[in-house]
Short mmCIF file of C-alpha atoms in Angstrom, two decimals:
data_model
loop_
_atom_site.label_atom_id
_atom_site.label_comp_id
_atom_site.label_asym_id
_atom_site.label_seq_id
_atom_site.Cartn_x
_atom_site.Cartn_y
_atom_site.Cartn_z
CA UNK A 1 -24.19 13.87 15.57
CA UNK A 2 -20.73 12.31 14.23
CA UNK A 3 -21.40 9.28 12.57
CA UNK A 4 -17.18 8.11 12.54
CA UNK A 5 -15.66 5.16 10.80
CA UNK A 6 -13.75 2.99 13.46
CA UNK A 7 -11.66 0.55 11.56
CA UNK A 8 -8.48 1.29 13.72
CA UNK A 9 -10.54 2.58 16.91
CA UNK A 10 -8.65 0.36 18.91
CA UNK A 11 -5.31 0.60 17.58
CA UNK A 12 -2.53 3.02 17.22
CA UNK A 13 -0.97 2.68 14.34
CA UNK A 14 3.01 3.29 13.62
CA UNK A 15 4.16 7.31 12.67
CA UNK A 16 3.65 7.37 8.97
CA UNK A 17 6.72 9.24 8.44
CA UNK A 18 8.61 6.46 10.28
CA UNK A 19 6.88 3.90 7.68
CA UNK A 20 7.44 6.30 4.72
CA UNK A 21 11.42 6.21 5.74
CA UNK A 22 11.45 2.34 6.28
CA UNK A 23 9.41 1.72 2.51
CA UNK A 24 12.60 4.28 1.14
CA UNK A 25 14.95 2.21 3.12
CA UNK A 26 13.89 -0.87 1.99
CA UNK A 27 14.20 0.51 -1.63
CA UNK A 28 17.79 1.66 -0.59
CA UNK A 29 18.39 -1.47 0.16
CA UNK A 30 17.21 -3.39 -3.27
CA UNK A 31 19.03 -1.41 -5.00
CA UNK A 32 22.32 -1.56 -3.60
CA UNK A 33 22.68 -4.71 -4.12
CA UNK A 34 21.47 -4.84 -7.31
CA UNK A 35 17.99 -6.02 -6.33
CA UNK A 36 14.71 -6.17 -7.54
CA UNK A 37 11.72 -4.71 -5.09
CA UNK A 38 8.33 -6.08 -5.84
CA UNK A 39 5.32 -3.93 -4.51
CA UNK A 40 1.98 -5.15 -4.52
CA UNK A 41 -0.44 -2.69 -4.37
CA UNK A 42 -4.26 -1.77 -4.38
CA UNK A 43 -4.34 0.50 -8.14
CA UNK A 44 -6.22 3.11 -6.59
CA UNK A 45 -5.23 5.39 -4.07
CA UNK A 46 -2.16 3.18 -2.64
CA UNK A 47 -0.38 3.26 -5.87
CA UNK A 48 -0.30 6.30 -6.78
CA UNK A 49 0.59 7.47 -3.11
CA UNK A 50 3.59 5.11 -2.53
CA UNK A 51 4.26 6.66 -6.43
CA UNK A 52 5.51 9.89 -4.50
CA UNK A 53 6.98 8.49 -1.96
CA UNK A 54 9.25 7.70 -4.11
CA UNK A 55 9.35 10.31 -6.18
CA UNK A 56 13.53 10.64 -6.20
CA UNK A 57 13.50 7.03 -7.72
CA UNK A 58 10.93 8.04 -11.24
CA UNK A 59 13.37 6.41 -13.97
CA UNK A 60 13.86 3.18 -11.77
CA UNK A 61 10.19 2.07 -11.90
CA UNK A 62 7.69 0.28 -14.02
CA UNK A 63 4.50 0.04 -13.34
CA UNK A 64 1.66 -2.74 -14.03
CA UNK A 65 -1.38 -4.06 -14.51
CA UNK A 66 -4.64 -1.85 -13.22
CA UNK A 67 -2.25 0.90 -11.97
CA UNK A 68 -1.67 2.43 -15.19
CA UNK A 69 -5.27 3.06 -15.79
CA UNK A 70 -5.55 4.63 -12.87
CA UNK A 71 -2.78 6.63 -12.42
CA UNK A 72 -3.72 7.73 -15.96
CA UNK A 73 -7.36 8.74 -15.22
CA UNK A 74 -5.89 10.09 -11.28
CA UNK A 75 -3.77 12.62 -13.18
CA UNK A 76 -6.47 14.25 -14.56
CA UNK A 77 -8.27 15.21 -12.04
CA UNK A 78 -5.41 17.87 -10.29
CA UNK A 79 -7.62 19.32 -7.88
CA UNK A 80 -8.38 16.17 -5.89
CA UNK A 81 -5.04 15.05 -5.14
CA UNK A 82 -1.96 16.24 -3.49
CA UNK A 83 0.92 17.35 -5.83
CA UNK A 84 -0.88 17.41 -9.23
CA UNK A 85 2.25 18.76 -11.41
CA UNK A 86 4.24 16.59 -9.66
CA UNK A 87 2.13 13.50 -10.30
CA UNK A 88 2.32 14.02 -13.95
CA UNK A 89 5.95 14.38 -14.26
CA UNK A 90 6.34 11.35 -12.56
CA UNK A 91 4.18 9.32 -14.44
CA UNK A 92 6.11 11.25 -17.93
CA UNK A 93 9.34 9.11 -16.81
CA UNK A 94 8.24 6.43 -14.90
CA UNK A 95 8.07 3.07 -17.88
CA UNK A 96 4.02 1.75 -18.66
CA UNK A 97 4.37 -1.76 -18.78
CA UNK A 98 2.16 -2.69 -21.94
CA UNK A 99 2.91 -5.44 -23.91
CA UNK A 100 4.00 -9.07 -22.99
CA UNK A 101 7.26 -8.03 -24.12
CA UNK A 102 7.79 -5.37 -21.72
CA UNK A 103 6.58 -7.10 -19.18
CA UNK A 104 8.72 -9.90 -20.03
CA UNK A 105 11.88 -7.85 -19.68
CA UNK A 106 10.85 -5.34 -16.93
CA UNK A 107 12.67 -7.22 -14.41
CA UNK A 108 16.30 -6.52 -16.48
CA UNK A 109 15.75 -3.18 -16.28
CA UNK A 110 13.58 -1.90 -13.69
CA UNK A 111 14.49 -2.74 -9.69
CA UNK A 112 11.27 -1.44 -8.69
CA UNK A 113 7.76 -2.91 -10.02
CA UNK A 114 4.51 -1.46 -9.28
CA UNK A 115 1.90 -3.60 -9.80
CA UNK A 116 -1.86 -4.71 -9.09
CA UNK A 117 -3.03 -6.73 -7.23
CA UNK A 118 -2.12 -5.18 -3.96
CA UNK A 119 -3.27 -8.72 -1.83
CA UNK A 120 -1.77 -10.90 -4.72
CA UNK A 121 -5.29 -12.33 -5.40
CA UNK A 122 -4.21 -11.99 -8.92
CA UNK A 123 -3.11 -9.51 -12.15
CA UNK A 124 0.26 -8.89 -12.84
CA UNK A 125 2.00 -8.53 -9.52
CA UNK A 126 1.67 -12.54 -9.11
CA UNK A 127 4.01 -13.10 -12.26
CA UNK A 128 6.55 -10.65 -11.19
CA UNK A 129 6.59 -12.78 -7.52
CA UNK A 130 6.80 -15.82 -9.82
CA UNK A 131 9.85 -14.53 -11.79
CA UNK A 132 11.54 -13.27 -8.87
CA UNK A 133 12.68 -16.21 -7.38
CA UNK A 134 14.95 -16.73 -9.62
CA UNK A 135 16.68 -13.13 -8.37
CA UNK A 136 19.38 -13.52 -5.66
CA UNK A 137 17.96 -10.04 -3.76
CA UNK A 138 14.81 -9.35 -4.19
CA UNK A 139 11.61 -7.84 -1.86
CA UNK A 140 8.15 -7.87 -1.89
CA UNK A 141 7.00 -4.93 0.34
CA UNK A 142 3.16 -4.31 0.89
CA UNK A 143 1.88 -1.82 1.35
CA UNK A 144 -1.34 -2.10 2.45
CA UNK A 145 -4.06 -4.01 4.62
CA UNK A 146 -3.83 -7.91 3.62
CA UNK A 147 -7.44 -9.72 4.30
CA UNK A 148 -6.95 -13.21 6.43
CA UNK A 149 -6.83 -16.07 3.84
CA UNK A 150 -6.01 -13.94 1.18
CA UNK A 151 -2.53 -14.87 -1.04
CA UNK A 152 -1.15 -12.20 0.38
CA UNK A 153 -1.86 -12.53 4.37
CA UNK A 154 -0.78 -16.12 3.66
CA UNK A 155 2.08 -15.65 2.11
CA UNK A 156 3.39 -13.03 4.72
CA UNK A 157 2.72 -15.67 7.58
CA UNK A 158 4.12 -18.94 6.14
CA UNK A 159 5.89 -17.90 2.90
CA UNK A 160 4.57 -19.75 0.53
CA UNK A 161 2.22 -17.90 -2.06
CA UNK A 162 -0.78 -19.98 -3.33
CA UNK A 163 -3.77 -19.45 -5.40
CA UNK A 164 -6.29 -21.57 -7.33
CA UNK A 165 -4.04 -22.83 -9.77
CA UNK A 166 -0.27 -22.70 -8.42
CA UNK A 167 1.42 -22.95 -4.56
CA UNK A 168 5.36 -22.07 -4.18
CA UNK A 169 7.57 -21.17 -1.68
CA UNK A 170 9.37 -16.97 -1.80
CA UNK A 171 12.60 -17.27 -0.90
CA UNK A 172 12.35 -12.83 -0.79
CA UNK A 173 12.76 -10.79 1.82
CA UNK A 174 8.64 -10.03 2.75
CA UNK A 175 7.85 -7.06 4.35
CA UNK A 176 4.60 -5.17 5.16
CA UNK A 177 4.56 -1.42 6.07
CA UNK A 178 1.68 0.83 7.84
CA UNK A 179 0.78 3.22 5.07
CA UNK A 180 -2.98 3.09 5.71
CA UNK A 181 -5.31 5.26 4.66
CA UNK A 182 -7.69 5.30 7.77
CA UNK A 183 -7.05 7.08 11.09
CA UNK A 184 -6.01 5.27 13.94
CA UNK A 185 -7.69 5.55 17.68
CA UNK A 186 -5.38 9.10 18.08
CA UNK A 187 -6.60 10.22 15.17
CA UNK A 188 -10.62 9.04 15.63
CA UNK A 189 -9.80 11.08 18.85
CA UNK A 190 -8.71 14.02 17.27
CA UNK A 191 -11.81 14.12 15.26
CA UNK A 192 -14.22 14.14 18.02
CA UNK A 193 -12.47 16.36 20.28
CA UNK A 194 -12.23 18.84 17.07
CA UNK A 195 -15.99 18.30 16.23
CA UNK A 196 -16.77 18.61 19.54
CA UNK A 197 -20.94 16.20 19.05
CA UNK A 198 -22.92 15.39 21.11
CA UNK A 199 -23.46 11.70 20.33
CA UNK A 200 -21.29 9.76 18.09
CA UNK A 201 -22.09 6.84 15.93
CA UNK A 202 -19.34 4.21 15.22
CA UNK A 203 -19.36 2.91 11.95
CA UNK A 204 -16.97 0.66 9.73
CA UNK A 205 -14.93 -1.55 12.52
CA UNK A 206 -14.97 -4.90 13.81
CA UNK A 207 -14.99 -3.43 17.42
CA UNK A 208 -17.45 -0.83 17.31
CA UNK A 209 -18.66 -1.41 20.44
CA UNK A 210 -15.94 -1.50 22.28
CA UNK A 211 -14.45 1.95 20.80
CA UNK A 212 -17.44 3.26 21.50
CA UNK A 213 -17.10 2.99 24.87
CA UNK A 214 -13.45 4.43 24.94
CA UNK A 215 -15.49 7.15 23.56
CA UNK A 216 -18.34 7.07 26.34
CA UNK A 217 -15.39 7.15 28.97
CA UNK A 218 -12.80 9.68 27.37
CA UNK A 219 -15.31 12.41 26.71
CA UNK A 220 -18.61 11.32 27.88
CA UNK A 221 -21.06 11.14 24.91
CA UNK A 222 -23.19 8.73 24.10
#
C-alpha cells in the first residue's frame, strides 16, 4: 500500500530549472538597473533553498526576520540538506539583518532582501514592501504557494497589499515563480510506477478523488 500526498495530482507544474533561470533572471534584471528585489519567503525550507540559487549573488543579500534563525539552526544539521559547506559559506557573507538600524538601511546597500513572511501575512518582509515604493525599480518575486485571501494572493491579483492595520497600492514589478516543494501529477506518477503497490491511498489534495481515478485508469489499482 502507497499512501501518496496529491497536492499537485492534477497539475503539471513548470520545469524547475526553467523557474530557477527566470528567479536568476529576474535578479539580473534588479540589479542592472540599480534595483532593489524583494523576496518573500516561507523561513524554512524556501529560504534557504532560493539561498543557493543564488549562490553567485552572497555579498548582495540581506536577510530578515525568521530566516536567520533558521538558516542558523539549518546549517547545523549538514547531513540533512543538500550542499552543507556550501550553505555555511554563504550564510559567512551574506549580511544578518539585526537591529532597527540595519534594517533601516538595508535597502541602501543590499538589492536583494530575504525576508519572512513568505505570504506577507506579516514580519519583516511587509516593511521592506512598504519602503520600496519609494524605489524607481524594484520586485517582489515569490516564491512560493500564496493561500486565497492571504496579503500575498491579494496583492498578486489586484496590487494593492492590505492587512489589518494598513492597505496601499505596489507600484513593483510582482512576480510569482514555481519553486514548489511537492511533486506534480508526473512526478506522483513516477512514484507509483517506481513503487510499483497494489492499492494507493491519496492523501493531502483538494482533488483526491479525482487523481485517484487518473490513478485507477493509468495503471489500474485501486
Amino acid at each position: 500500500t502507497l499512501i501518496l500526498e496529491s497536492t499537485y495530482g492534477m497539475k503539471v507544474q513548470a520545469p524547475r530549472a526553467r523557474e530557477e533561470k527566470r528567479l536568476v533572471d529576474a535578479i539580473e534584471e534588479t540589479l542592472s538597473n540599480d534595483g532593489v528585489a524583494l523576496m518573500p519567503v516561507f523561513a524554512v525550507g524556501r529560504a534557504q533553498e532560493v539561498m543557493l540559487i543564488l549562490k553567485d549573488y552572497m555579498n548582495k543579500i540581506a536577510l530578515d526576520g525568521m530566516v536567520k534563525l533558521a538558516s542558523e539552526i539549518v546549517a547545523q544539521y549538514g547531513s540533512y540538506i543538500k550542499a552543507p559547506k556550501e550553505f555555511r559559506q554563504f550564510l559567512k557573507k551574506v549580511k544578518f539583518i539585526r537591529t532597527n538600524e540595519d534594517r533601516a538601511g538595508a535597502l541602501k546597500k543590499y538589492p536583494i532582501i530575504i525576508a519572512s513572511a513568505g505570504m506577507l501575512g506579516g514580519g519583516p518582509a511587509v516593511h521592506y514592501l512598504r519602503e520600496i515604493q519609494s524605489l524607481g525599480e524594484a520586485k517582489v518575486l515569490f516564491t512560493g504557494f500564496l493561500v486565497e485571501e492571504s496579503p500575498g494572493r491579494n496583492l498578486i491579483e489586484t496590487k494593492i497589499f492590505e492587512n489589518d492595520e494598513e492597505r496601499f497600492h505596489v507600484s513593483s514589478d510582482l512576480q510569482q515563480l514555481e519553486l514548489s516543494a511537492h511533486a506534480d501529477r508526473n512526478g506522483l506518477f513516477e512514484i507509483i510506477r517506481r513503487t510499483k503497490p497494489e492499492t494507493v491511498i491519496c492523501v493531502h489534495g483538494d482533488k483526491c478523488s479525482e487523481f485517484a481515478k487518473s490513478i485507477e485508469e493509468e495503471f489500474s489499482i485501486h
